[in-house]
Structures are given as structure tokens and as C-alpha cells.
GROMACS .gro file of C-alpha atoms in nm:
model
  215
    1ASP     CA    1   5.624 -24.430  -3.970
    2LYS     CA    2   5.420 -24.549  -3.641
    3PRO     CA    3   5.270 -24.216  -3.466
    4ALA     CA    4   5.414 -24.157  -3.098
    5GLY     CA    5   5.147 -24.325  -2.854
    6MET     CA    6   5.033 -24.623  -3.076
    7VAL     CA    7   5.093 -24.987  -2.908
    8VAL     CA    8   5.239 -25.182  -3.152
    9HIS     CA    9   4.976 -25.491  -3.099
   10PRO     CA   10   4.676 -25.587  -2.876
   11ALA     CA   11   4.851 -25.641  -2.509
   12PRO     CA   12   4.646 -25.584  -2.167
   13GLY     CA   13   4.533 -25.233  -2.118
   14SER     CA   14   4.554 -25.208  -2.499
   15PRO     CA   15   4.269 -25.396  -2.635
   16ALA     CA   16   4.196 -25.192  -2.976
   17GLY     CA   17   4.362 -24.865  -3.131
   18THR     CA   18   4.727 -25.027  -3.254
   19LEU     CA   19   4.898 -25.087  -3.518
   20VAL     CA   20   4.797 -25.437  -3.565
   21ASN     CA   21   4.423 -25.292  -3.561
   22ALA     CA   22   4.510 -25.050  -3.859
   23LEU     CA   23   4.662 -25.344  -4.007
   24LEU     CA   24   4.378 -25.546  -4.018
   25HIS     CA   25   4.130 -25.244  -4.132
   26HIS     CA   26   4.367 -25.137  -4.430
   27CYS     CA   27   4.484 -25.475  -4.550
   28GLY     CA   28   4.232 -25.744  -4.426
   29ASP     CA   29   4.325 -26.106  -4.404
   30THR     CA   30   4.631 -26.062  -4.682
   31LEU     CA   31   4.853 -25.994  -4.395
   32SER     CA   32   5.129 -26.314  -4.284
   33GLY     CA   33   4.941 -26.522  -4.020
   34ILE     CA   34   5.304 -26.631  -3.826
   35GLY     CA   35   5.240 -26.398  -3.551
   36GLY     CA   36   4.941 -26.535  -3.442
   37GLU     CA   37   4.568 -26.381  -3.423
   38LYS     CA   38   4.716 -26.064  -3.198
   39ARG     CA   39   5.007 -26.022  -3.367
   40PRO     CA   40   4.958 -26.051  -3.769
   41GLY     CA   41   5.257 -25.937  -3.945
   42ILE     CA   42   5.467 -25.811  -3.717
   43VAL     CA   43   5.811 -25.872  -3.756
   44HIS     CA   44   5.893 -25.618  -3.451
   45ARG     CA   45   5.823 -25.349  -3.215
   46ILE     CA   46   5.875 -25.048  -3.080
   47ASP     CA   47   5.790 -24.892  -2.782
   48LYS     CA   48   5.465 -24.704  -2.774
   49ASP     CA   49   5.574 -24.364  -2.714
   50THR     CA   50   5.889 -24.391  -2.978
   51THR     CA   51   5.792 -24.279  -3.315
   52GLY     CA   52   5.920 -24.450  -3.678
   53LEU     CA   53   5.961 -24.691  -3.890
   54LEU     CA   54   5.837 -25.072  -3.846
   55VAL     CA   55   5.809 -25.305  -4.139
   56ALA     CA   56   5.488 -25.514  -4.149
   57ALA     CA   57   5.467 -25.871  -4.361
   58LYS     CA   58   5.171 -25.941  -4.573
   59SER     CA   59   5.267 -26.258  -4.668
   60ASP     CA   60   5.496 -26.636  -4.427
   61ARG     CA   61   5.749 -26.591  -4.671
   62ALA     CA   62   5.846 -26.239  -4.605
   63HIS     CA   63   5.774 -26.309  -4.239
   64HIS     CA   64   6.022 -26.563  -4.242
   65GLY     CA   65   6.272 -26.348  -4.469
   66LEU     CA   66   6.242 -26.044  -4.209
   67ALA     CA   67   6.254 -26.208  -3.930
   68ALA     CA   68   6.591 -26.444  -4.047
   69GLN     CA   69   6.720 -26.092  -4.087
   70PHE     CA   70   6.589 -25.913  -3.763
   71GLU     CA   71   6.738 -26.261  -3.586
   72ALA     CA   72   7.080 -26.207  -3.781
   73HIS     CA   73   7.148 -25.863  -3.699
   74SER     CA   74   7.129 -25.804  -4.085
   75ALA     CA   75   6.868 -25.576  -4.084
   76THR     CA   76   7.007 -25.233  -4.044
   77ARG     CA   77   6.823 -25.007  -3.777
   78HIS     CA   78   6.879 -24.613  -3.698
   79TYR     CA   79   6.756 -24.428  -3.384
   80LEU     CA   80   6.762 -24.058  -3.324
   81ALA     CA   81   6.758 -23.897  -2.991
   82LEU     CA   82   6.793 -23.689  -2.808
   83VAL     CA   83   7.009 -23.691  -2.507
   84HIS     CA   84   7.096 -23.517  -2.163
   85GLY     CA   85   7.451 -23.388  -2.171
   86VAL     CA   86   7.759 -23.429  -2.499
   87PRO     CA   87   7.850 -23.762  -2.479
   88ASP     CA   88   8.240 -23.723  -2.545
   89ALA     CA   89   8.503 -24.026  -2.563
   90ALA     CA   90   8.739 -23.782  -2.369
   91ASP     CA   91   8.537 -23.735  -2.076
   92ALA     CA   92   8.681 -24.009  -1.759
   93ARG     CA   93   8.337 -24.030  -1.641
   94LEU     CA   94   8.202 -24.246  -1.975
   95ARG     CA   95   8.555 -24.393  -2.056
   96GLY     CA   96   8.518 -24.581  -1.668
   97THR     CA   97   8.138 -24.713  -1.735
   98LYS     CA   98   8.133 -25.062  -1.794
   99GLY     CA   99   8.048 -25.145  -2.117
  100VAL     CA  100   8.163 -24.859  -2.295
  101SER     CA  101   8.382 -24.877  -2.576
  102PHE     CA  102   8.558 -24.653  -2.819
  103GLU     CA  103   8.531 -24.691  -3.208
  104PRO     CA  104   8.745 -24.529  -3.473
  105GLY     CA  105   8.497 -24.225  -3.585
  106GLY     CA  106   8.382 -24.114  -3.281
  107VAL     CA  107   8.134 -24.393  -3.218
  108ILE     CA  108   8.062 -24.479  -2.876
  109ARG     CA  109   7.997 -24.886  -2.833
  110ILE     CA  110   7.785 -25.016  -2.507
  111ALA     CA  111   7.792 -25.351  -2.452
  112THR     CA  112   7.601 -25.521  -2.132
  113GLY     CA  113   7.352 -25.747  -2.031
  114ILE     CA  114   6.978 -25.623  -2.010
  115ALA     CA  115   6.698 -25.810  -1.813
  116ARG     CA  116   6.422 -25.673  -1.597
  117HIS     CA  117   6.459 -25.412  -1.304
  118ARG     CA  118   6.403 -25.681  -1.000
  119PRO     CA  119   6.163 -25.457  -0.826
  120ASP     CA  120   6.037 -25.309  -1.118
  121ARG     CA  121   5.913 -25.536  -1.338
  122GLN     CA  122   5.806 -25.280  -1.633
  123ARG     CA  123   6.168 -25.137  -1.658
  124GLN     CA  124   6.458 -25.319  -1.784
  125ALA     CA  125   6.802 -25.273  -1.652
  126VAL     CA  126   7.141 -25.343  -1.727
  127VAL     CA  127   7.299 -25.655  -1.511
  128GLY     CA  128   7.626 -25.750  -1.433
  129ASP     CA  129   7.859 -26.045  -1.637
  130GLY     CA  130   7.694 -26.370  -1.804
  131GLN     CA  131   7.349 -26.249  -1.692
  132GLY     CA  132   7.047 -26.100  -1.842
  133ARG     CA  133   7.047 -26.084  -2.291
  134HIS     CA  134   7.370 -25.937  -2.469
  135ALA     CA  135   7.296 -25.593  -2.610
  136VAL     CA  136   7.505 -25.381  -2.826
  137THR     CA  137   7.466 -25.018  -2.888
  138ARG     CA  138   7.634 -24.790  -3.091
  139VAL     CA  139   7.629 -24.404  -3.017
  140ARG     CA  140   7.752 -24.153  -3.245
  141VAL     CA  141   7.665 -23.727  -3.169
  142VAL     CA  142   7.525 -23.566  -3.485
  143GLU     CA  143   7.484 -23.193  -3.335
  144GLY     CA  144   7.537 -23.093  -2.916
  145PHE     CA  145   7.329 -22.811  -2.793
  146ALA     CA  146   7.583 -22.635  -2.562
  147GLY     CA  147   7.685 -22.899  -2.336
  148GLN     CA  148   7.384 -22.883  -2.259
  149ALA     CA  149   7.224 -23.174  -2.480
  150ALA     CA  150   7.284 -23.350  -2.788
  151LEU     CA  151   7.105 -23.525  -3.069
  152VAL     CA  152   7.299 -23.868  -3.137
  153ASP     CA  153   7.264 -24.093  -3.417
  154CYS     CA  154   7.199 -24.484  -3.233
  155TRP     CA  155   7.231 -24.824  -3.417
  156LEU     CA  156   7.193 -25.155  -3.303
  157GLU     CA  157   7.317 -25.477  -3.306
  158THR     CA  158   7.075 -25.644  -3.111
  159GLY     CA  159   6.736 -25.552  -3.006
  160ARG     CA  160   6.654 -25.608  -2.663
  161THR     CA  161   6.325 -25.425  -2.513
  162HIS     CA  162   6.409 -25.077  -2.412
  163GLN     CA  163   6.756 -25.120  -2.505
  164ILE     CA  164   6.880 -24.740  -2.622
  165ARG     CA  165   6.695 -24.602  -2.365
  166VAL     CA  166   6.859 -24.853  -2.085
  167HIS     CA  167   7.203 -24.814  -2.248
  168MET     CA  168   7.180 -24.421  -2.267
  169ALA     CA  169   7.068 -24.377  -1.917
  170HIS     CA  170   7.346 -24.628  -1.788
  171ALA     CA  171   7.626 -24.413  -1.966
  172GLY     CA  172   7.485 -24.088  -1.824
  173HIS     CA  173   7.315 -23.963  -2.114
  174GLY     CA  174   6.946 -24.058  -2.070
  175LEU     CA  175   6.711 -23.967  -2.273
  176LEU     CA  176   6.510 -23.609  -2.319
  177GLY     CA  177   6.148 -23.632  -2.228
  178ASP     CA  178   6.197 -24.048  -2.125
  179PRO     CA  179   5.963 -24.074  -1.756
  180THR     CA  180   6.104 -24.462  -1.684
  181TYR     CA  181   6.499 -24.367  -1.746
  182GLY     CA  182   6.570 -24.020  -1.800
  183GLY     CA  183   6.652 -23.908  -1.433
  184LYS     CA  184   6.531 -23.549  -1.334
  185ARG     CA  185   6.764 -23.367  -1.502
  186ARG     CA  186   6.680 -23.016  -1.633
  187LEU     CA  187   6.819 -22.818  -1.936
  188SER     CA  188   6.928 -22.432  -1.812
  189ASP     CA  189   6.748 -22.178  -1.919
  190LYS     CA  190   7.086 -21.976  -1.923
  191ALA     CA  191   7.247 -22.257  -2.172
  192LEU     CA  192   7.008 -22.239  -2.378
  193GLY     CA  193   6.700 -22.007  -2.432
  194ALA     CA  194   6.398 -22.114  -2.503
  195GLY     CA  195   6.512 -22.440  -2.605
  196ALA     CA  196   6.534 -22.544  -2.241
  197ALA     CA  197   6.189 -22.530  -2.175
  198LEU     CA  198   6.089 -22.688  -2.519
  199GLY     CA  199   6.336 -22.971  -2.429
  200ASN     CA  200   6.209 -22.995  -2.037
  201ALA     CA  201   5.809 -22.946  -2.126
  202PHE     CA  202   5.891 -23.270  -2.392
  203SER     CA  203   5.637 -23.536  -2.318
  204ARG     CA  204   5.773 -23.863  -2.359
  205GLN     CA  205   6.094 -24.002  -2.495
  206ALA     CA  206   6.265 -23.799  -2.751
  207LEU     CA  207   6.364 -24.141  -2.972
  208HIS     CA  208   6.266 -24.204  -3.342
  209ALA     CA  209   6.341 -24.506  -3.576
  210ALA     CA  210   6.484 -24.268  -3.852
  211THR     CA  211   6.647 -24.548  -4.071
  212LEU     CA  212   6.518 -24.936  -4.132
  213GLY     CA  213   6.693 -25.134  -4.427
  214PHE     CA  214   6.676 -25.504  -4.515
  215ASP     CA  215   6.666 -25.692  -4.842
   0.00000   0.00000   0.00000
């Protein structure tokens, strides 16, 4: 259950204090060696400021089995997010957004290509047909808050870098607190009272890896 602020594996600028460092301290040399010296046991990852569930492999057999499930998209991954506005299938703007479609049960499906943003290589962006890596996110509203914000359940068919954050921003419902994709929208004090101040002061993307399922 990864806390916010922790990087998954060492990288330039984050040589220590990572999840890998913690795993090595806890597990010693019993982790899978498939990921190499810098990524032992690491099957997948979530962003530094995203909280929640990760699975690590202690044996090469487990690593191969888990990696195959992630590659085949058979692993179940649900995220909870707080977003600006309340996604609604009746919204003409949302219906006209490229890559957005609707499925039974109030499910919104977002399917686009995602690639690195050309001027800013630290960001990802939705790209045109046939470009980038195919990405599919499904979204269901769990609860709306005075039309200002919503708690949404997002589940991944694919797992691209920043996928949920990019797709929700593309749909016009960027995550609260997201410094990269959230935009400059503010919650209304009049509509939400004290809740607006809490939401507007949120210091990171409001995203939590809530459910992780695998065989």
C-alpha cells in the first residue's frame, strides 16, 4: 500500500527512499531478479504521488506469471479519483470528445492513443488516430458533489504512463490537485463550503490504486 511521495524504483533524481529500497531492506535477496539490480521484484508501478496497491514478485516464476497477466490485461486494476466536475453521459460536450463512448451501467469508455508530449517530455498527451500507444480507461461516477467534483471509479484495460490523469483531463474532468494535467479550475466555496478549501488545497493528484486482482 504505497504512500504518496514514494518513487517505485531508483532513477535519476531519486536514488534512495524508493519502494525498491524498502523491499530490499525487508526481503533481502529473496526478490525476483528479473527486473535487474534496479527493479528487483517490480512487475508494475504507479506514480510517485499516487497512493495504493502494488504487487511485487519474490520469485522469477511469480514474476513471469504476473507480468503475463498484466501484458494480457487480465489483471484487475481499479483506481479511485476525485475529479473536477461530474462526468455525465447527457453532456453534449463529453459526447463530442474524441475517443469517448458510453456503455451500459453508466460506464464511460475513453479510448485514445497516448504518447509523450512533444514540447514537454515529462508529460503525456492524447494523440491522433494510429499514433502513440493504444490506451483504454473506463470510468463510473461513484458520487457527485454539488456539480463541482466527483468521486469516480476508473479501471484500466491498458496501463500507460499517467493514463488515468491524461484521459480524465482529455474528457474535461482533470483530477483535483494534479499539477501536470489538472488545469487551473477551482472548486466553488458557495457550492461546497469548507469542502472547496480542502479540494483546492489538495497538494497532489487525487488518485488511489484501490483494487488489484490477479491469479
